[in-house]
PDB file of C-alpha atoms in Angstrom:
ATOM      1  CA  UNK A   5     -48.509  96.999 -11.667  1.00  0.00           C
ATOM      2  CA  UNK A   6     -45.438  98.649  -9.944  1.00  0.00           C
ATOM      3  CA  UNK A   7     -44.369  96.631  -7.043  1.00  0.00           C
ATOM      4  CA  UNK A   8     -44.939  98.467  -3.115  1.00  0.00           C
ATOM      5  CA  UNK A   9     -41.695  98.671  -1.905  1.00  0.00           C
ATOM      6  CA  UNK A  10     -42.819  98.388   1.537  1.00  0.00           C
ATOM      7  CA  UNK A  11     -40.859  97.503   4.688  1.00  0.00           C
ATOM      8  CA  UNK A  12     -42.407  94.419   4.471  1.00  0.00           C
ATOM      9  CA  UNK A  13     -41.145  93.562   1.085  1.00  0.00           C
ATOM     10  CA  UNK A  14     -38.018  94.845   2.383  1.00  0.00           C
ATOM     11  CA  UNK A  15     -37.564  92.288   5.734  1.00  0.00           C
ATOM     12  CA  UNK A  16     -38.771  89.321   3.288  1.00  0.00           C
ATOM     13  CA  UNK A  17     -36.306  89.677   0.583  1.00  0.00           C
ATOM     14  CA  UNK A  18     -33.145  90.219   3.352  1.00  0.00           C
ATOM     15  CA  UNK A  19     -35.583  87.229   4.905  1.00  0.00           C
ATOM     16  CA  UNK A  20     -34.600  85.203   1.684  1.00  0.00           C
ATOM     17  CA  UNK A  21     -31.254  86.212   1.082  1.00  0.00           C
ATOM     18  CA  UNK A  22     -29.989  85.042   3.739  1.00  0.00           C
ATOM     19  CA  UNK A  23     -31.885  81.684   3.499  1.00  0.00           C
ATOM     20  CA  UNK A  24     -30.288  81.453   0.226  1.00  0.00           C
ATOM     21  CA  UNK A  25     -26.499  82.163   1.188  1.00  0.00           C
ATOM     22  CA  UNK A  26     -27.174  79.950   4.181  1.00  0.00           C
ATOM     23  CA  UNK A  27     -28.189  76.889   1.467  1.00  0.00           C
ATOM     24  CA  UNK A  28     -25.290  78.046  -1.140  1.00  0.00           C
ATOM     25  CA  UNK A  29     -22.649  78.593   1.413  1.00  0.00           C
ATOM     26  CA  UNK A  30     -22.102  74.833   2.238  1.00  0.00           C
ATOM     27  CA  UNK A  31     -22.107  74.250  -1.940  1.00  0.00           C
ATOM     28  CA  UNK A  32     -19.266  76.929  -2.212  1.00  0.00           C
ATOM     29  CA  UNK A  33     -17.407  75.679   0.771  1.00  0.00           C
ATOM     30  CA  UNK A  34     -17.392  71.944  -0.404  1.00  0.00           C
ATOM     31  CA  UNK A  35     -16.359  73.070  -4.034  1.00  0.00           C
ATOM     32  CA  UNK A  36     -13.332  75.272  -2.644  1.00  0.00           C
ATOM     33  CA  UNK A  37     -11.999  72.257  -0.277  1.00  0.00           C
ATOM     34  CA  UNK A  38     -11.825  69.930  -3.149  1.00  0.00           C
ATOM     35  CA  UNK A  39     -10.010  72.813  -5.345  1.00  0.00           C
ATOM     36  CA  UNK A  40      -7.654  73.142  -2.188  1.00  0.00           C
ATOM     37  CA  UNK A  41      -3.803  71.938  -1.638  1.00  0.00           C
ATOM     38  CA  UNK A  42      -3.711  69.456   1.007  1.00  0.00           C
ATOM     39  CA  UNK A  43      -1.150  71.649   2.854  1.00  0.00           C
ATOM     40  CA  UNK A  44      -2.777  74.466   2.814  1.00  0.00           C
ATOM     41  CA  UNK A  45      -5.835  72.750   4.474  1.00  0.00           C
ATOM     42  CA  UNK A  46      -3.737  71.784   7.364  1.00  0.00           C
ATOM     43  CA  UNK A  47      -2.171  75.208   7.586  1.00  0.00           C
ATOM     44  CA  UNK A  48      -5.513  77.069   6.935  1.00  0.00           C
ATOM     45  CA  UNK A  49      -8.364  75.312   7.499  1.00  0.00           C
ATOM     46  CA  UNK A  50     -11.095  75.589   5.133  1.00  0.00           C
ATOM     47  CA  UNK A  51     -12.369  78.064   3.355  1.00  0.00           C
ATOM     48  CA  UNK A  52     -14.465  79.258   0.097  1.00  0.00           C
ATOM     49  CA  UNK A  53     -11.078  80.540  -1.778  1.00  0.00           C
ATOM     50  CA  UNK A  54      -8.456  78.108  -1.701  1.00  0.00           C
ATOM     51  CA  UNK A  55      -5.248  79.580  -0.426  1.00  0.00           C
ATOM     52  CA  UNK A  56      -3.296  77.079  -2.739  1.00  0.00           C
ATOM     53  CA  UNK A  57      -5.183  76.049  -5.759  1.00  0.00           C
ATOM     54  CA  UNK A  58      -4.729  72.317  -6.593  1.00  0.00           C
ATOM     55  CA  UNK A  59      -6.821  69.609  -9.244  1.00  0.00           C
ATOM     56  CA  UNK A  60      -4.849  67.101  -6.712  1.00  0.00           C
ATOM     57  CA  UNK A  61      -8.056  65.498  -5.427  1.00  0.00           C
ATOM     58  CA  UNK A  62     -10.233  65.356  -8.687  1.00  0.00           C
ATOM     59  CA  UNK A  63      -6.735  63.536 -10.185  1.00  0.00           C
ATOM     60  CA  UNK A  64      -6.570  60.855  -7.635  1.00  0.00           C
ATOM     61  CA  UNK A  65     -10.510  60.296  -8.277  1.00  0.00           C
ATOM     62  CA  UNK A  66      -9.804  59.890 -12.184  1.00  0.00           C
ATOM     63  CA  UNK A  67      -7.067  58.115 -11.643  1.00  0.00           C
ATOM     64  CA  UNK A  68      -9.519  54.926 -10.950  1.00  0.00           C
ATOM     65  CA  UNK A  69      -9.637  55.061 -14.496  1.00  0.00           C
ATOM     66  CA  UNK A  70     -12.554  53.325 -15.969  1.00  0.00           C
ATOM     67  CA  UNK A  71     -13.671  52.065 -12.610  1.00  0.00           C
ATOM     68  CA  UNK A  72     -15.724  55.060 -11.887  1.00  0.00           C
ATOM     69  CA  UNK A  73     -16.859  55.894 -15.398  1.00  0.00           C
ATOM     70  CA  UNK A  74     -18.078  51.866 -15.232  1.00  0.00           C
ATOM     71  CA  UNK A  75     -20.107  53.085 -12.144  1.00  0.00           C
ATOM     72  CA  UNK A  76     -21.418  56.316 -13.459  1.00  0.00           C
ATOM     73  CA  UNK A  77     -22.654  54.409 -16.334  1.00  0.00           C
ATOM     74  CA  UNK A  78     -24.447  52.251 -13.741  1.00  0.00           C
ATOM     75  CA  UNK A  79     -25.816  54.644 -11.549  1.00  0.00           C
ATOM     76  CA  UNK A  80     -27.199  56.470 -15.044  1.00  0.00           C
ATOM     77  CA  UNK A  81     -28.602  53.349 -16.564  1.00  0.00           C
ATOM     78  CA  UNK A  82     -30.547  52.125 -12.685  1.00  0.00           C
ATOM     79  CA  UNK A  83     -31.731  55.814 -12.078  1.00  0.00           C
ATOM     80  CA  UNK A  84     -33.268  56.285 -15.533  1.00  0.00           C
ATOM     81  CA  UNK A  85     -34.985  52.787 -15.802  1.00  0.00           C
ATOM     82  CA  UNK A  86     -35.733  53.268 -12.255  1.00  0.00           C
ATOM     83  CA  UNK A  87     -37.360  56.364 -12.022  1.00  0.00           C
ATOM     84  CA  UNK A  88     -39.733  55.822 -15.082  1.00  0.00           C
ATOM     85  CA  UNK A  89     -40.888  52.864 -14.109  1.00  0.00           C
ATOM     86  CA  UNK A  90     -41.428  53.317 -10.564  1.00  0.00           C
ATOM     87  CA  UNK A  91     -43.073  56.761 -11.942  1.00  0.00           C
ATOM     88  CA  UNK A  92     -45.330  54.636 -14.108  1.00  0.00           C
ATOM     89  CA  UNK A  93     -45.658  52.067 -11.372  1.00  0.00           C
ATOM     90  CA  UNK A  94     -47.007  54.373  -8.872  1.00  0.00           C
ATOM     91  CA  UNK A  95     -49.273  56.427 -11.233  1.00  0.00           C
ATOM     92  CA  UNK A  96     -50.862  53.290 -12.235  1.00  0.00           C
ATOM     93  CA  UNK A  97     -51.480  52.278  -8.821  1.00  0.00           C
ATOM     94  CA  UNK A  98     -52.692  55.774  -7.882  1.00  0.00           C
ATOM     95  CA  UNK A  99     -55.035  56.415 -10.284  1.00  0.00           C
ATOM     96  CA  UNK A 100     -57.664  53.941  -9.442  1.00  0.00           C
ATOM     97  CA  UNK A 101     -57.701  54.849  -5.805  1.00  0.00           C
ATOM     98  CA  UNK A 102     -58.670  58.135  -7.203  1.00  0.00           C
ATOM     99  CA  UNK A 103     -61.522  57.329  -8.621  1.00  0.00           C
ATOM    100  CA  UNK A 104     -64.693  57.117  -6.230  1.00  0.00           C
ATOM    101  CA  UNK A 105     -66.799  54.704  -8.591  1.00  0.00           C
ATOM    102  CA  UNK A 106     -63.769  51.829  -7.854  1.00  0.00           C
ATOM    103  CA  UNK A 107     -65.484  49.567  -5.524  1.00  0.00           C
ATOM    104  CA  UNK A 108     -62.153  47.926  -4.072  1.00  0.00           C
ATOM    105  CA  UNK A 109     -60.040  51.416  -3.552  1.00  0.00           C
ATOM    106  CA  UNK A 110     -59.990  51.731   0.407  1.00  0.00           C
ATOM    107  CA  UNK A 111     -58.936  47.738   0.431  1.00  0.00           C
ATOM    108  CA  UNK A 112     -56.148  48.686  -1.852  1.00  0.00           C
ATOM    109  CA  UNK A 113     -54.956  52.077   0.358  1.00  0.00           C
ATOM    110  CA  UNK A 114     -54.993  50.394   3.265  1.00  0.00           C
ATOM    111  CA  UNK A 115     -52.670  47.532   1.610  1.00  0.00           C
ATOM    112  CA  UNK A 116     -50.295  50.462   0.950  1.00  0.00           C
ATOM    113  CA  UNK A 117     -50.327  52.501   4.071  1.00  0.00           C
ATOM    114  CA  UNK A 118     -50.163  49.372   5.810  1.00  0.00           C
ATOM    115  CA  UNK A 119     -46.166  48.730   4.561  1.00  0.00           C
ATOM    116  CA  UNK A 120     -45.258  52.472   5.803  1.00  0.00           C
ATOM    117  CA  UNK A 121     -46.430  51.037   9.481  1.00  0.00           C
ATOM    118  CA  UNK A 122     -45.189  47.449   8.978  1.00  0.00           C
ATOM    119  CA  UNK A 123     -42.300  45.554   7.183  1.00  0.00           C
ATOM    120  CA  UNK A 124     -41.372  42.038   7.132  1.00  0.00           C
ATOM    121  CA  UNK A 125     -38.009  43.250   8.100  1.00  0.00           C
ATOM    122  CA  UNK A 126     -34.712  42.825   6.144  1.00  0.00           C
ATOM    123  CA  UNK A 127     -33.695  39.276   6.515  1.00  0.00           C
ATOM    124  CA  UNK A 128     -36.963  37.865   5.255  1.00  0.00           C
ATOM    125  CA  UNK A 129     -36.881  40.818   1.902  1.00  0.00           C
ATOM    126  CA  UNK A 130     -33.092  39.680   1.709  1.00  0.00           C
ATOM    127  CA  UNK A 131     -34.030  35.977   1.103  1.00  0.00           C
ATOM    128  CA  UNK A 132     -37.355  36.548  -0.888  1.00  0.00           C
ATOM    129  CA  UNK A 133     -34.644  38.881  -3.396  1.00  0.00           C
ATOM    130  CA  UNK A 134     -31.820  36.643  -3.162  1.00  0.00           C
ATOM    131  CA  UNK A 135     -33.376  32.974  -3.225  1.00  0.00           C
ATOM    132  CA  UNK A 136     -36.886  33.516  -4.559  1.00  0.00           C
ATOM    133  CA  UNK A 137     -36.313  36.337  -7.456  1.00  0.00           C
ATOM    134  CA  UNK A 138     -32.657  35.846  -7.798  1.00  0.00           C
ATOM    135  CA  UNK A 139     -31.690  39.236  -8.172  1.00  0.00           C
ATOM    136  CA  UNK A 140     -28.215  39.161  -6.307  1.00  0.00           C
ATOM    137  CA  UNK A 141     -25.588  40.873  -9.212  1.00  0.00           C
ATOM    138  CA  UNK A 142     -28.000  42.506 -11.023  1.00  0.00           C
ATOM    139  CA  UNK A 143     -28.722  45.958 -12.092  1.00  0.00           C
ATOM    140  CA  UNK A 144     -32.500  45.002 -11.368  1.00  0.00           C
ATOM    141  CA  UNK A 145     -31.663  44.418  -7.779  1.00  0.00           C
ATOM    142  CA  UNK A 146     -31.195  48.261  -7.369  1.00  0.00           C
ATOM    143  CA  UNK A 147     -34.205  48.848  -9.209  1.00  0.00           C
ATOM    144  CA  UNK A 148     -37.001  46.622  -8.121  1.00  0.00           C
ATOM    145  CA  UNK A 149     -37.192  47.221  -4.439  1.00  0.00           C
ATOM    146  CA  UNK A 150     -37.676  51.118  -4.890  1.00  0.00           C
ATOM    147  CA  UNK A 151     -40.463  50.822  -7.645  1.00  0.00           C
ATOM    148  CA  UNK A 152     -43.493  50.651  -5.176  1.00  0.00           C
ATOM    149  CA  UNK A 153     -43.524  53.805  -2.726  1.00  0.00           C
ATOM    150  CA  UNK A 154     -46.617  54.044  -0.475  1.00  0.00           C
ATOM    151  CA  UNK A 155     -45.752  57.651   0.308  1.00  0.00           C
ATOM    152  CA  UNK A 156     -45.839  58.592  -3.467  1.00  0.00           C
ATOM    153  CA  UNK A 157     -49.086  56.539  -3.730  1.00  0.00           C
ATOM    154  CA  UNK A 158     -50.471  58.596  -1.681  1.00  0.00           C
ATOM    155  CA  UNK A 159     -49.345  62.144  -3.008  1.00  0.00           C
ATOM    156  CA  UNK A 160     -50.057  60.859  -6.511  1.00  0.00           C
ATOM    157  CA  UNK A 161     -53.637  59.513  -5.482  1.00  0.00           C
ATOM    158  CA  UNK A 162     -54.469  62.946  -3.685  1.00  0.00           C
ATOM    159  CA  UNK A 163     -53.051  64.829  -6.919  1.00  0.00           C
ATOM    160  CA  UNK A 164     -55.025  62.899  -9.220  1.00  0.00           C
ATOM    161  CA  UNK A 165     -58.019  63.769  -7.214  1.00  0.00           C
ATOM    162  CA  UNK A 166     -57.716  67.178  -7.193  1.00  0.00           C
ATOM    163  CA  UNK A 167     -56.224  67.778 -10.610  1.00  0.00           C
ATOM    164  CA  UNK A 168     -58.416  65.290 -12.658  1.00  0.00           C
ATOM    165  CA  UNK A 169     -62.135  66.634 -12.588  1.00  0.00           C
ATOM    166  CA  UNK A 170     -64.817  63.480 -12.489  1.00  0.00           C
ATOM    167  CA  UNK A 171     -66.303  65.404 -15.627  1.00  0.00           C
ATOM    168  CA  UNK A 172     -63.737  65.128 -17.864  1.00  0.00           C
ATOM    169  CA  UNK A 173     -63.528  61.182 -17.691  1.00  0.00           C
ATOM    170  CA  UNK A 174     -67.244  60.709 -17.859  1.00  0.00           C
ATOM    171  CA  UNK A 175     -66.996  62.902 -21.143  1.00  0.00           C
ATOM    172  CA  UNK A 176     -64.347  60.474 -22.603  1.00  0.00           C
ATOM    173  CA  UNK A 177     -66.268  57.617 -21.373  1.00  0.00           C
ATOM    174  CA  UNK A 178     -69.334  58.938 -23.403  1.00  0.00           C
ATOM    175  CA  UNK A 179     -67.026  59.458 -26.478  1.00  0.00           C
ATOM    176  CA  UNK A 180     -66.290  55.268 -26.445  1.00  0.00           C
ATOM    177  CA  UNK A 181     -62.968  55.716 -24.501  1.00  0.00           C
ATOM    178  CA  UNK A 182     -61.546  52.722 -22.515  1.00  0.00           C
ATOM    179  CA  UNK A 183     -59.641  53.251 -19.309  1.00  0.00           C
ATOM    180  CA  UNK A 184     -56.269  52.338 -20.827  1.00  0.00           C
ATOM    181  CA  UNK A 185     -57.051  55.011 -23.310  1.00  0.00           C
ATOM    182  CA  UNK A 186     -58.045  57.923 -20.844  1.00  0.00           C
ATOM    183  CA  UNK A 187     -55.088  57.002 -18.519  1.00  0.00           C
ATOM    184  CA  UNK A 188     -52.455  57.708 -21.203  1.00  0.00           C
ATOM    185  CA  UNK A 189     -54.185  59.641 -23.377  1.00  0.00           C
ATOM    186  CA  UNK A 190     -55.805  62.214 -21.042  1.00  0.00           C
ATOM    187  CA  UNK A 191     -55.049  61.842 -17.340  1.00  0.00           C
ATOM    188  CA  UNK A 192     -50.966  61.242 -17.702  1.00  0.00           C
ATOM    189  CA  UNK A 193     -51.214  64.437 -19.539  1.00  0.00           C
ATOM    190  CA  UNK A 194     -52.563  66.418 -17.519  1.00  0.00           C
ATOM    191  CA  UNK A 195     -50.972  64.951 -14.685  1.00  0.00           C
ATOM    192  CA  UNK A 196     -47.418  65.629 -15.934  1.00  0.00           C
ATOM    193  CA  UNK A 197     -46.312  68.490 -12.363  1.00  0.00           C
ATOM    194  CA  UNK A 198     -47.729  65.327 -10.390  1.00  0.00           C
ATOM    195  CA  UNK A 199     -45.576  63.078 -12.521  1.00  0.00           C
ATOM    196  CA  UNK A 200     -42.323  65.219 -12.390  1.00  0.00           C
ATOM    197  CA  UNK A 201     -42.330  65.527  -8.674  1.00  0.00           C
ATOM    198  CA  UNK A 202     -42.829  61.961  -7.792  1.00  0.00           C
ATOM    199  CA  UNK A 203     -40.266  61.398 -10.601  1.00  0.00           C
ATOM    200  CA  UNK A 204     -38.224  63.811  -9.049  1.00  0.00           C
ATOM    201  CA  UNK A 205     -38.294  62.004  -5.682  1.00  0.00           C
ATOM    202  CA  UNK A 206     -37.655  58.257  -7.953  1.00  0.00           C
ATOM    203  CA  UNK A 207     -34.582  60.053  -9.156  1.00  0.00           C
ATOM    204  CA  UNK A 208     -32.885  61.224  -6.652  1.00  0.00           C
ATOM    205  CA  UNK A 209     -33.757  58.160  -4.137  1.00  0.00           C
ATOM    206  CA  UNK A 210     -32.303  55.473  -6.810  1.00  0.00           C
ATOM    207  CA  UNK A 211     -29.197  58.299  -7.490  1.00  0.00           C
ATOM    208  CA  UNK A 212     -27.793  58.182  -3.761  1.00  0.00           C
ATOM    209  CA  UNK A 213     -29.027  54.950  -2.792  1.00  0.00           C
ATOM    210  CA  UNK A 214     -25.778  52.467  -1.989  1.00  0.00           C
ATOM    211  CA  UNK A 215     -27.478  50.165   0.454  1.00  0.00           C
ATOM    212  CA  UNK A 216     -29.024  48.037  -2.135  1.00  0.00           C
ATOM    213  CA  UNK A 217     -25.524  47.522  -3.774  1.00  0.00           C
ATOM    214  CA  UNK A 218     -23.849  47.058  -0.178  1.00  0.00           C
ATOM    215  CA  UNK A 219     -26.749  44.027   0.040  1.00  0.00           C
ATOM    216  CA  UNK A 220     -27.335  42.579  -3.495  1.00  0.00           C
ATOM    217  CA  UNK A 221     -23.980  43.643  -5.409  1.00  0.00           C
ATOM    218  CA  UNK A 222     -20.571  41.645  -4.867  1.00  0.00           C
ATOM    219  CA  UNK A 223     -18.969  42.291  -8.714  1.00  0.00           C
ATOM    220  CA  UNK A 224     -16.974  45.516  -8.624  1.00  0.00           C
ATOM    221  CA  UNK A 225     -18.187  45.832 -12.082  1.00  0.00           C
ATOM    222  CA  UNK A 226     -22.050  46.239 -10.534  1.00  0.00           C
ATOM    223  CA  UNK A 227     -20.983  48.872  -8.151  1.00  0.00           C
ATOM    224  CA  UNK A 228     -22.772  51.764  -9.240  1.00  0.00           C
ATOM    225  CA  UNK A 229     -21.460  55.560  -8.022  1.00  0.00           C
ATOM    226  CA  UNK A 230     -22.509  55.911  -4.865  1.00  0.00           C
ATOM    227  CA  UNK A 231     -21.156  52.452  -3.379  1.00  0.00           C
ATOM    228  CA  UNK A 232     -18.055  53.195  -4.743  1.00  0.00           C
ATOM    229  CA  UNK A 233     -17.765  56.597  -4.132  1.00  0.00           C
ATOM    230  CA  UNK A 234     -18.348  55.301  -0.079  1.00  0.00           C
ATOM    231  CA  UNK A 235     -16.099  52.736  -0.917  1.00  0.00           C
ATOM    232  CA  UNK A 236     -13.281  54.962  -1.396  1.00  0.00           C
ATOM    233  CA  UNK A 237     -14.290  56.998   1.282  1.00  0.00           C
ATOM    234  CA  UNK A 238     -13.874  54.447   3.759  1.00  0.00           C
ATOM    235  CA  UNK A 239     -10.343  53.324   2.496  1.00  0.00           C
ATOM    236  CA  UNK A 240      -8.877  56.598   2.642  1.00  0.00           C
ATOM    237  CA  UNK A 241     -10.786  56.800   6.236  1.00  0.00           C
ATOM    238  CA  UNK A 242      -9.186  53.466   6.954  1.00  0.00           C
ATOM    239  CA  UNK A 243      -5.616  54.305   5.647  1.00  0.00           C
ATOM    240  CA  UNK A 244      -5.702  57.551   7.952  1.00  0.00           C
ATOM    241  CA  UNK A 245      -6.682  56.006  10.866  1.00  0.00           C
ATOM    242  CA  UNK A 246      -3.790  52.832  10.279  1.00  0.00           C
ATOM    243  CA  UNK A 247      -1.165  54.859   8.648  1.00  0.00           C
ATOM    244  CA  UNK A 248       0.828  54.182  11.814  1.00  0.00           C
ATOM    245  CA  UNK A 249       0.485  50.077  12.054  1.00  0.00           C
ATOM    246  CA  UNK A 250       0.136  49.560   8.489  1.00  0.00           C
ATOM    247  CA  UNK A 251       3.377  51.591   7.754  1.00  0.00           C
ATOM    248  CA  UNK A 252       1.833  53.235   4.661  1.00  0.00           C
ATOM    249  CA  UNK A 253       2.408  56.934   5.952  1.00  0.00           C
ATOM    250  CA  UNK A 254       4.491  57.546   2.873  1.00  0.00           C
ATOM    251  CA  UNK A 255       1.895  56.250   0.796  1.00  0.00           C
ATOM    252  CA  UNK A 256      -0.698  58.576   2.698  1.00  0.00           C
ATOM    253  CA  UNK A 257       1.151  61.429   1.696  1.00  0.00           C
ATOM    254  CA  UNK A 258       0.273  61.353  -1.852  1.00  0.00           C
ATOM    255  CA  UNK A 259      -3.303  60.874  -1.217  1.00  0.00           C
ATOM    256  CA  UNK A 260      -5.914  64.564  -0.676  1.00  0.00           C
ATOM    257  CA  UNK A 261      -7.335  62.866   2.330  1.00  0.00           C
ATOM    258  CA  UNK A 262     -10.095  65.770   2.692  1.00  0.00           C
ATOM    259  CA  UNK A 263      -9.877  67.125  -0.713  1.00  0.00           C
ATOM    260  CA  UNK A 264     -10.823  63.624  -1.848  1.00  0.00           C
ATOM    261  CA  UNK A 265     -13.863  63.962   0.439  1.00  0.00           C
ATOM    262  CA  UNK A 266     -15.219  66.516  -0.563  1.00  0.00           C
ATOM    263  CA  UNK A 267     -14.431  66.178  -4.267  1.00  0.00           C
ATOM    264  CA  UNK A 268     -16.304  62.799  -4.127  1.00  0.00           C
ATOM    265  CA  UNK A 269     -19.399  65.019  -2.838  1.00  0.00           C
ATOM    266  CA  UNK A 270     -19.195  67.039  -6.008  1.00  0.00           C
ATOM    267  CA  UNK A 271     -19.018  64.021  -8.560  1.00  0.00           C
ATOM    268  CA  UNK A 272     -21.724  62.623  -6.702  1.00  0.00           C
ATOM    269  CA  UNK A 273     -24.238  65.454  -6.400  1.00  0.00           C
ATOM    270  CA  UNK A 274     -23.305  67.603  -9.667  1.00  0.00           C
ATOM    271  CA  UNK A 275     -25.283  65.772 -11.803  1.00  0.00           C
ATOM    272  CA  UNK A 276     -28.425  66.041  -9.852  1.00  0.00           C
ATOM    273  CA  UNK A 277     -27.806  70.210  -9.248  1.00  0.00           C
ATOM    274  CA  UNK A 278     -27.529  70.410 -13.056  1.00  0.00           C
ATOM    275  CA  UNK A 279     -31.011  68.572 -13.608  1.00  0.00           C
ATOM    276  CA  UNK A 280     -32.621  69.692 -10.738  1.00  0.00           C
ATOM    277  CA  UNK A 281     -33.869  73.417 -12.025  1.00  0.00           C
ATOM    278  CA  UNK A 282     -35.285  71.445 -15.228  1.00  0.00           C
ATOM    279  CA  UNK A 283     -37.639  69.723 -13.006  1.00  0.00           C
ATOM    280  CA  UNK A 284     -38.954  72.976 -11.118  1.00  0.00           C
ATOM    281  CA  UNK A 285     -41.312  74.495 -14.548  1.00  0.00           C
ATOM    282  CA  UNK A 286     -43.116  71.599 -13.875  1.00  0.00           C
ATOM    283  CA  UNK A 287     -43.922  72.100 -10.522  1.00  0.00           C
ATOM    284  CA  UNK A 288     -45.795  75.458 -11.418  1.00  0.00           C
ATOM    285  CA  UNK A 289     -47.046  74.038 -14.684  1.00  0.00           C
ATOM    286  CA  UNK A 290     -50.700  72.855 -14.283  1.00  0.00           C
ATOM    287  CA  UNK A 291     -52.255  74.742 -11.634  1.00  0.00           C
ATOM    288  CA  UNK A 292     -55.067  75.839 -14.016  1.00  0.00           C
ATOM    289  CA  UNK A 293     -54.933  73.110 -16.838  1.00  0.00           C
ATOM    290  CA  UNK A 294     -58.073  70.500 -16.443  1.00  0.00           C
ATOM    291  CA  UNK A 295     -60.865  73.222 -15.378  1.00  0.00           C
ATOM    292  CA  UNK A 296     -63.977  72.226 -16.682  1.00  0.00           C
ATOM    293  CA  UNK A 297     -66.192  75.077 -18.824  1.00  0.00           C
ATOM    294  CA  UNK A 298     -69.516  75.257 -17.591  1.00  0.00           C
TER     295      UNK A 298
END
């Protein structure tokens, strides 16, 4: 069917035009200041089309050396591990309260809505991690405290309940199925938009997450990307602030104080724009799948 070019149709796509320069705008901004001459941003101020092209940031960055591939290679291996399992996790702790015939199910919500009202605050988590599970300079101490999410409990659960018809298990029950069995083998299939988004969410919380490292992490070579990324940050903040005192204006010279900043932002979030449209199929995917024939 040809499409009604109405003036409705008209005002909604200017409508989302504009919403989508508005989003890409700060993008193309942040890419041209880090492709900028440090001069020239003094002289004239930012803008999408460097006035002086210059690499001058992204070379001081690479000139860490194998400091910052060490912590991409972190940040990779914690967000991957990370966002499976606490995918798995959370769809294994979902799925039950989904199901109507499991007598304990309300017990078990409330125990998870009850830690998005309540926590036992961060010196007492600090100690349990530290002196109980020992997790201080590990790569497991940036994974294990994001596993659990009560929020994604809860979007998985309702998910699961609206995606995964009551008939369907009963028919795999009746076929000598086990639960084990119709969890993998049936409901994580058809489950898989649910899955992406919450793994989605896993992913990009364990990508920018540098608190846990900032708490658990003292070895520079645990650091993964995002503590050292702030890391830097705050030294070249420091060094411009002190310049004066610590006699290092010479030394500040040489260093893209706001190309630096802003070229950090792109090593940091390029990975995730790549990915992110491979995620977004699955979001649509599955709207129909599961209907049961009568």
């Amino acid at each position: 069917m040809k499409r009604k070019f109405n003036l409705t149709n008209i005002l909604l796509d200017i409508l989302f035009v504009i919403i989508a320069v508005v989003c890409v705008y700060p993008v193309l901004l942040v890419i041209g200041i880090s492709l900028t001459d440090e001069t020239a941003l003094a002289e004239y101020g930012f803008n999408v089309i460097p006035k002086v092209w210059s690499v001058d940031a992204y070379r001081y960055i690479v000139s860490t050396g194998a400091t910052i591939v060490r912590a991409y290679g972190v940040t990779i291996i914690v967000t991957v591990i990370g966002a499976v399992t606490s995918t798995l996790v959370v769809a294994l702790y979902a799925y039950p309260l989904s199901r109507k015939d499991f007598a304990y199910r309300k017990l078990f919500m409330f125990l998870a809505f009850f830690t998005m009202l309540f926590s036992g605050g961060v010196v007492s988590w600090y100690m349990i991690c530290t002196n109980m599970l020992h997790l201080k300079n590990s790569v497991w101490a940036m994974i294990l405290p994001y596993v659990m999410n009560a929020w994604h409990v809860i979007v998985m659960r309702s998910f699961f309940s609206m995606s995964i018809p009551a008939a369907i298990i009963e028919s795999a029950k009746i076929d000598g199925a086990g639960e084990w069995r119709i969890f993998f083998n049936l409901v994580m299939p058809l489950a898989v938009p649910g899955l992406a988004t919450i793994g989605l969410f896993a992913t990009l919380t364990y990508w920018n997450d540098w608190t846990l490292p900032l708490y658990f992490v003292t070895e520079p070579k645990m650091y993964n990307l995002q503590f050292l990324l702030q890391s830097m940050i705050s030294n070249i903040q420091m060094l411009s602030e002190n310049s004066a005192l610590m006699g290092s204006a010479s030394l500040l010279a040489n260093v893209p104080k706001e190309g630096a900043r802003m070229a950090l932002c792109i090593i940091a979030t390029g990975p995730i724009l790549i990915v992110y449209p491979f995620f977004q199929k699955y979001f649509i995917q599955g709207l129909t799948v599961g209907a049961v024939k009568e």
